[in-house]
Short mmCIF file of C-alpha atoms in Angstrom, two decimals:
data_model
loop_
_atom_site.label_atom_id
_atom_site.label_comp_id
_atom_site.label_asym_id
_atom_site.label_seq_id
_atom_site.Cartn_x
_atom_site.Cartn_y
_atom_site.Cartn_z
CA MET A 143 -22.82 -7.45 16.41
CA THR A 144 -22.28 -8.11 12.71
CA ALA A 145 -18.50 -8.51 12.50
CA THR A 146 -16.32 -11.50 13.35
CA VAL A 147 -12.54 -11.67 13.79
CA THR A 148 -11.01 -15.14 13.44
CA GLN A 149 -7.40 -16.31 13.70
CA ILE A 150 -6.39 -18.33 10.63
CA THR A 151 -3.16 -19.41 8.98
CA ARG A 152 -1.92 -19.11 5.42
CA GLY A 153 1.15 -21.24 4.96
CA ASP A 154 3.54 -20.32 7.78
CA LEU A 155 1.81 -17.02 8.54
CA SER A 156 -0.74 -16.28 11.24
CA CYS A 157 -3.53 -14.03 10.00
CA TRP A 158 -6.76 -12.42 11.06
CA GLU A 159 -9.87 -12.94 8.94
CA ILE A 160 -12.53 -10.28 9.41
CA ARG A 161 -16.07 -10.81 8.18
CA HIS A 162 -18.47 -7.88 8.13
CA ARG A 163 -21.80 -8.19 6.38
CA ASN A 164 -20.90 -9.45 2.90
CA GLN A 165 -17.18 -8.60 3.05
CA THR A 166 -14.05 -10.59 3.82
CA LEU A 167 -10.77 -8.96 4.86
CA VAL A 168 -7.57 -10.90 5.65
CA ILE A 169 -4.60 -9.29 7.42
CA ALA A 170 -1.31 -11.05 8.17
CA GLU A 171 0.41 -10.77 11.52
CA GLN A 172 3.66 -10.34 9.59
CA GLY A 173 3.86 -6.72 8.55
CA ALA A 174 0.16 -6.06 9.32
CA GLN A 175 -0.20 -6.66 5.58
CA VAL A 176 -3.68 -6.69 4.12
CA LEU A 177 -3.73 -9.85 2.00
CA ALA A 178 -7.29 -9.87 0.70
CA TYR A 179 -10.43 -7.76 0.54
CA GLN A 180 -13.52 -8.79 -1.38
CA ARG A 181 -17.29 -8.54 -1.31
CA ASP A 182 -19.20 -11.78 -1.71
CA GLY A 183 -20.08 -12.42 -5.33
CA GLU A 184 -17.86 -9.61 -6.66
CA HIS A 185 -14.38 -9.40 -8.10
CA PRO A 186 -11.67 -8.78 -5.49
CA LEU A 187 -10.63 -5.20 -4.88
CA ILE A 188 -7.16 -6.12 -3.63
CA TRP A 189 -4.94 -8.25 -5.86
CA LEU A 190 -2.99 -11.15 -4.38
CA SER A 191 -0.62 -13.16 -6.55
CA GLU A 192 -1.73 -16.62 -7.55
CA GLU A 193 1.84 -17.66 -6.72
CA ALA A 194 1.99 -15.90 -3.33
CA ALA A 195 4.17 -17.70 -0.78
CA TYR A 196 3.47 -17.41 2.94
CA HIS A 197 6.83 -17.76 4.68
CA LYS A 198 8.11 -15.98 7.77
CA GLY A 199 10.74 -13.41 6.97
CA GLN A 200 9.66 -13.15 3.35
CA GLY A 201 7.30 -10.59 1.83
CA VAL A 202 4.05 -11.75 0.25
CA ARG A 203 3.44 -10.56 -3.32
CA GLY A 204 0.27 -8.49 -3.43
CA GLY A 205 -2.15 -7.11 -0.87
CA VAL A 206 -1.17 -3.88 0.88
CA PRO A 207 2.35 -4.05 2.35
CA VAL A 208 3.28 -1.32 4.83
CA CYS A 209 6.48 0.37 3.62
CA TRP A 210 8.10 2.21 6.54
CA PRO A 211 10.26 4.12 7.63
CA TRP A 212 11.39 4.46 4.04
CA PHE A 213 9.89 3.58 0.69
CA GLY A 214 11.72 1.66 -2.04
CA ALA A 215 15.50 1.51 -2.00
CA LEU A 216 16.98 3.62 0.78
CA ALA A 217 19.61 4.89 -1.69
CA PHE A 218 16.90 6.64 -3.74
CA ASN A 219 15.38 8.45 -0.77
CA PRO A 220 16.13 12.08 0.12
CA ALA A 221 19.46 12.66 1.84
CA ALA A 222 17.77 13.60 5.13
CA ILE A 223 16.28 10.09 5.31
CA ARG A 224 19.39 8.24 4.12
CA GLN A 225 21.55 9.96 6.73
CA GLN A 226 19.45 8.55 9.58
CA TYR A 227 20.57 4.96 8.89
CA ALA A 228 23.94 3.18 8.77
CA LEU A 229 22.92 -0.26 7.51
CA ALA A 230 25.20 -2.39 5.35
CA GLU A 231 22.31 -3.83 3.32
CA PRO A 232 19.13 -1.84 3.96
CA PRO A 233 16.11 -3.81 2.73
CA ALA A 234 13.75 -2.40 0.14
CA HIS A 235 10.64 -0.72 1.51
CA GLY A 236 11.87 -0.26 5.05
CA LEU A 237 12.11 -2.33 8.20
CA VAL A 238 8.61 -3.44 9.25
CA ARG A 239 7.23 -5.49 6.34
CA GLN A 240 8.58 -8.73 7.79
CA GLN A 241 8.23 -7.84 11.48
CA PRO A 242 5.49 -9.28 13.71
CA TRP A 243 2.59 -6.94 14.47
CA THR A 244 -0.09 -7.25 17.13
CA LEU A 245 -3.80 -6.55 17.04
CA HIS A 246 -3.99 -4.07 19.90
CA HIS A 247 -7.64 -3.10 19.80
CA THR A 248 -10.94 -3.78 18.07
CA GLN A 249 -14.04 -1.62 18.28
CA GLU A 250 -17.36 -2.46 16.66
CA ASP A 251 -20.26 -0.08 16.14
CA THR A 252 -23.51 -0.18 14.21
CA ASP A 253 -21.77 0.63 10.91
CA GLY A 254 -18.61 -1.46 11.03
CA ILE A 255 -15.48 -2.50 12.85
CA THR A 256 -12.16 -0.73 13.53
CA LEU A 257 -8.94 -2.63 14.20
CA THR A 258 -5.68 -1.10 15.43
CA PHE A 259 -2.33 -2.84 14.84
CA GLY A 260 1.09 -2.02 16.24
CA LEU A 261 4.53 -3.58 16.25
CA SER A 262 4.75 -6.63 18.46
CA ASP A 263 6.95 -6.74 21.56
CA LEU A 264 8.88 -9.42 19.63
CA ALA A 265 9.74 -7.02 16.80
CA ASP A 266 13.39 -6.10 16.23
CA ARG A 267 13.53 -2.38 16.96
CA GLN A 268 17.31 -1.99 16.94
CA SER A 269 17.47 0.04 13.72
CA LEU A 270 14.10 1.74 14.00
CA PRO A 271 13.72 5.45 14.69
CA PRO A 272 12.01 6.51 17.95
CA VAL A 273 8.72 6.76 16.05
CA GLU A 274 5.86 4.38 16.76
CA PRO A 275 3.91 3.27 13.68
CA THR A 276 0.38 1.95 14.00
CA LEU A 277 -2.08 0.82 11.35
CA THR A 278 -5.77 1.47 11.83
CA VAL A 279 -8.14 -0.50 9.61
CA ARG A 280 -11.81 0.45 9.29
CA LEU A 281 -14.25 -1.90 7.58
CA ASP A 282 -17.79 -0.60 7.09
CA ASP A 283 -19.29 -0.19 3.62
CA SER A 284 -15.73 0.42 2.38
CA LEU A 285 -12.14 -0.23 3.43
CA ARG A 286 -10.15 2.51 5.13
CA LEU A 287 -6.46 2.29 6.09
CA ALA A 288 -4.60 4.79 8.26
CA LEU A 289 -0.83 4.64 8.81
CA ASN A 290 -0.13 6.62 11.97
CA ASN A 291 3.20 7.92 13.27
CA HIS A 292 4.07 9.22 16.75
CA ASN A 293 7.57 10.57 17.40
CA HIS A 294 8.47 9.66 20.98
CA GLY A 295 12.02 10.93 20.63
CA THR A 296 13.67 14.25 21.38
CA GLU A 297 14.84 14.98 17.83
CA PRO A 298 13.01 15.49 14.52
CA VAL A 299 12.74 12.38 12.33
CA TRP A 300 12.27 12.12 8.57
CA ILE A 301 10.01 9.37 7.25
CA SER A 302 9.11 8.19 3.77
CA GLN A 303 6.34 5.63 3.62
CA ALA A 304 3.64 4.00 1.54
CA LEU A 305 0.61 1.78 1.73
CA HIS A 306 1.71 -0.34 -1.23
CA SER A 307 -1.78 -1.16 -2.54
CA TYR A 308 -2.12 -3.76 -5.30
CA PHE A 309 -5.48 -3.44 -7.08
CA ALA A 310 -7.14 -6.26 -8.99
CA VAL A 311 -8.33 -5.26 -12.48
CA SER A 312 -9.86 -7.10 -15.43
CA ASP A 313 -7.07 -6.02 -17.81
CA CYS A 314 -4.69 -3.16 -17.00
CA ARG A 315 -4.51 -2.28 -20.72
CA GLN A 316 -8.18 -1.26 -20.61
CA VAL A 317 -8.05 0.69 -17.35
CA THR A 318 -7.82 4.47 -16.97
CA VAL A 319 -6.72 6.38 -13.88
CA HIS A 320 -8.42 9.75 -13.30
CA GLY A 321 -7.04 12.56 -11.15
CA LEU A 322 -3.37 12.55 -12.10
CA GLU A 323 -3.79 14.99 -14.98
CA THR A 324 -1.32 17.91 -14.75
CA CYS A 325 0.46 16.33 -11.76
CA PRO A 326 4.27 16.26 -11.84
CA TYR A 327 5.97 12.89 -11.51
CA VAL A 328 9.41 11.36 -11.35
CA ASP A 329 9.90 8.43 -13.71
CA ALA A 330 12.08 5.73 -12.17
CA LEU A 331 12.40 4.13 -15.62
CA ASP A 332 13.71 7.34 -17.17
CA ASP A 333 16.74 7.90 -14.94
CA TRP A 334 14.54 9.55 -12.31
CA GLN A 335 13.75 12.47 -14.58
CA SER A 336 10.83 14.79 -13.85
CA HIS A 337 7.77 14.92 -16.11
CA ARG A 338 4.18 16.12 -15.98
CA GLN A 339 1.09 14.01 -16.66
CA GLU A 340 -0.84 15.48 -19.58
CA ASN A 341 -3.85 13.18 -19.97
CA LEU A 342 -5.65 10.37 -18.20
CA LEU A 343 -3.18 7.68 -17.22
CA THR A 344 -3.32 4.47 -19.22
CA PHE A 345 -0.97 1.51 -19.08
CA LEU A 346 0.95 0.93 -22.31
CA GLY A 347 4.14 -0.61 -20.92
CA GLU A 348 6.15 -0.99 -17.74
CA THR A 349 5.25 1.85 -15.37
CA ASP A 350 7.12 3.02 -12.26
CA ARG A 351 6.31 6.63 -11.41
CA LEU A 352 6.28 8.71 -8.25
CA TYR A 353 3.51 11.32 -8.55
CA LEU A 354 3.49 14.53 -6.52
CA GLN A 355 1.05 17.36 -5.74
CA LEU A 356 -1.91 14.99 -5.93
CA PRO A 357 -5.56 15.84 -5.37
CA ASP A 358 -7.44 14.11 -2.56
CA ILE A 359 -9.33 11.76 -4.88
CA LEU A 360 -8.24 9.39 -7.65
CA HIS A 361 -10.37 6.96 -9.65
CA ILE A 362 -9.54 3.65 -11.34
CA ASP A 363 -12.09 3.02 -14.10
CA ASP A 364 -12.28 -0.61 -15.19
CA PRO A 365 -14.72 -1.13 -18.10
CA GLY A 366 -14.07 -4.87 -18.19
CA TRP A 367 -15.56 -5.27 -14.75
CA GLN A 368 -17.84 -2.24 -15.10
CA ARG A 369 -16.33 -0.88 -11.90
CA ARG A 370 -14.93 2.37 -10.57
CA VAL A 371 -12.57 2.26 -7.58
CA THR A 372 -12.30 5.59 -5.77
CA LEU A 373 -9.25 6.31 -3.64
CA SER A 374 -9.78 9.13 -1.14
CA ALA A 375 -6.58 10.14 0.66
CA SER A 376 -5.59 12.58 3.37
CA GLY A 377 -2.23 13.32 4.95
CA SER A 378 -0.58 12.49 1.62
CA ARG A 379 0.20 14.39 -1.56
CA SER A 380 2.14 11.68 -3.36
CA ALA A 381 1.56 8.21 -4.76
CA VAL A 382 3.56 5.56 -6.58
CA VAL A 383 2.04 3.98 -9.70
CA TRP A 384 3.53 0.66 -10.76
CA ASN A 385 2.98 -2.15 -13.22
CA PRO A 386 5.85 -4.47 -14.23
CA TRP A 387 4.49 -5.35 -17.69
CA VAL A 388 5.84 -8.32 -19.64
CA GLU A 389 9.62 -8.53 -19.29
CA LYS A 390 9.95 -7.61 -15.63
CA SER A 391 7.14 -10.01 -14.70
CA ARG A 392 9.34 -12.88 -15.84
CA ARG A 393 12.00 -11.87 -13.31
CA LEU A 394 9.77 -11.28 -10.30
CA THR A 395 9.32 -13.85 -7.56
CA GLN A 396 5.82 -15.02 -6.60
CA PHE A 397 4.52 -13.58 -9.87
CA ALA A 398 2.99 -15.41 -12.82
CA SER A 399 4.37 -14.33 -16.20
CA ASP A 400 0.97 -12.95 -17.25
CA ALA A 401 -0.11 -11.54 -13.88
CA TRP A 402 0.80 -7.99 -14.93
CA GLN A 403 -2.46 -7.91 -16.89
CA ARG A 404 -4.57 -8.43 -13.76
CA MET A 405 -3.07 -5.87 -11.38
CA LEU A 406 -1.76 -2.37 -10.90
CA CYS A 407 -0.43 -0.49 -7.92
CA ILE A 408 -1.42 2.96 -6.74
CA GLU A 409 0.44 3.38 -3.48
CA THR A 410 -0.68 6.18 -1.17
CA ALA A 411 2.61 7.62 0.03
CA ARG A 412 4.86 10.28 1.49
CA VAL A 413 7.86 10.23 -0.87
CA LEU A 414 10.46 12.56 -2.39
CA ASP A 415 9.68 16.18 -1.48
CA ASN A 416 6.45 14.97 0.17
CA ALA A 417 8.47 13.04 2.78
CA LEU A 418 7.24 13.45 6.34
CA LEU A 419 9.14 15.44 8.98
CA LEU A 420 7.98 14.69 12.52
CA GLY A 421 9.14 16.90 15.35
CA PRO A 422 9.51 15.60 18.92
CA GLY A 423 6.11 14.51 20.23
CA GLU A 424 4.39 15.09 16.90
CA GLN A 425 1.86 12.70 15.39
CA HIS A 426 0.66 12.22 11.83
CA SER A 427 -1.91 10.05 10.03
CA MET A 428 -1.86 9.11 6.36
CA VAL A 429 -5.27 7.79 5.39
CA VAL A 430 -6.75 6.19 2.29
CA ARG A 431 -10.27 4.91 1.72
CA PHE A 432 -11.30 2.55 -1.09
CA VAL A 433 -14.87 2.63 -2.43
CA THR A 434 -16.22 0.63 -5.37
CA THR A 435 -19.18 1.73 -7.50
CA ALA A 436 -20.66 0.67 -10.81
CA LEU A 437 -19.18 2.29 -13.89
#
């Protein structure tokens, strides 16, 4: 057996630290949030804020938060999703980011280890739909995340969701994203107007876009670190691309004023007209795999 799973703490949060060969993965019990993933001697793949705070009931800036059963502000979701909830102050990014999750199962084989997380029995399910979310994490020579849904109810349920992945980069101003060319997107900074990507995506200012009709594979090319990160997704045809740039960084919590240079988000998602409709008894998996290679 080559993998180890150890209980650790970061601040107030209980976490699992997984070591497999030359890789370290850290996942918080709160929200089943990936906090760190890195190969020994290499730059981290997943970005975690230098000012991250580890408090119960408070999101941690960075990593891979699980946004479910809606993404972003509920008010900006499709009507079919909004109508399912009657909350006075619905939190951003859904209802499970700050809930306790449990490690239900681990399975190791000759190539790696698979861990399955689900909501804890202590989680507050009062406002949740009758859909059970689970997160399956596979660590072998890469990192693979699968957000699974199973509708146990008797009625169809609409879900919007995202694996809100923060990627560490040498300098976002030097990075290019391949695979978005010709894809339509909605620009949250342009009054939610629709546009179409014409060229490779580069970061020249604050960016907050919801891309649709995506291919299965995207690449982040980082010449500063001589690295290509390949994102291979299934069960998803949308992604959110975000970087706060200079001014917004000054207003964000747990975020250094210059941290925007060292990160970007490409969030594998089911949003807008790619929202997920689950009939009674239906199941669905949204999967993304991250692979790093030399550029």
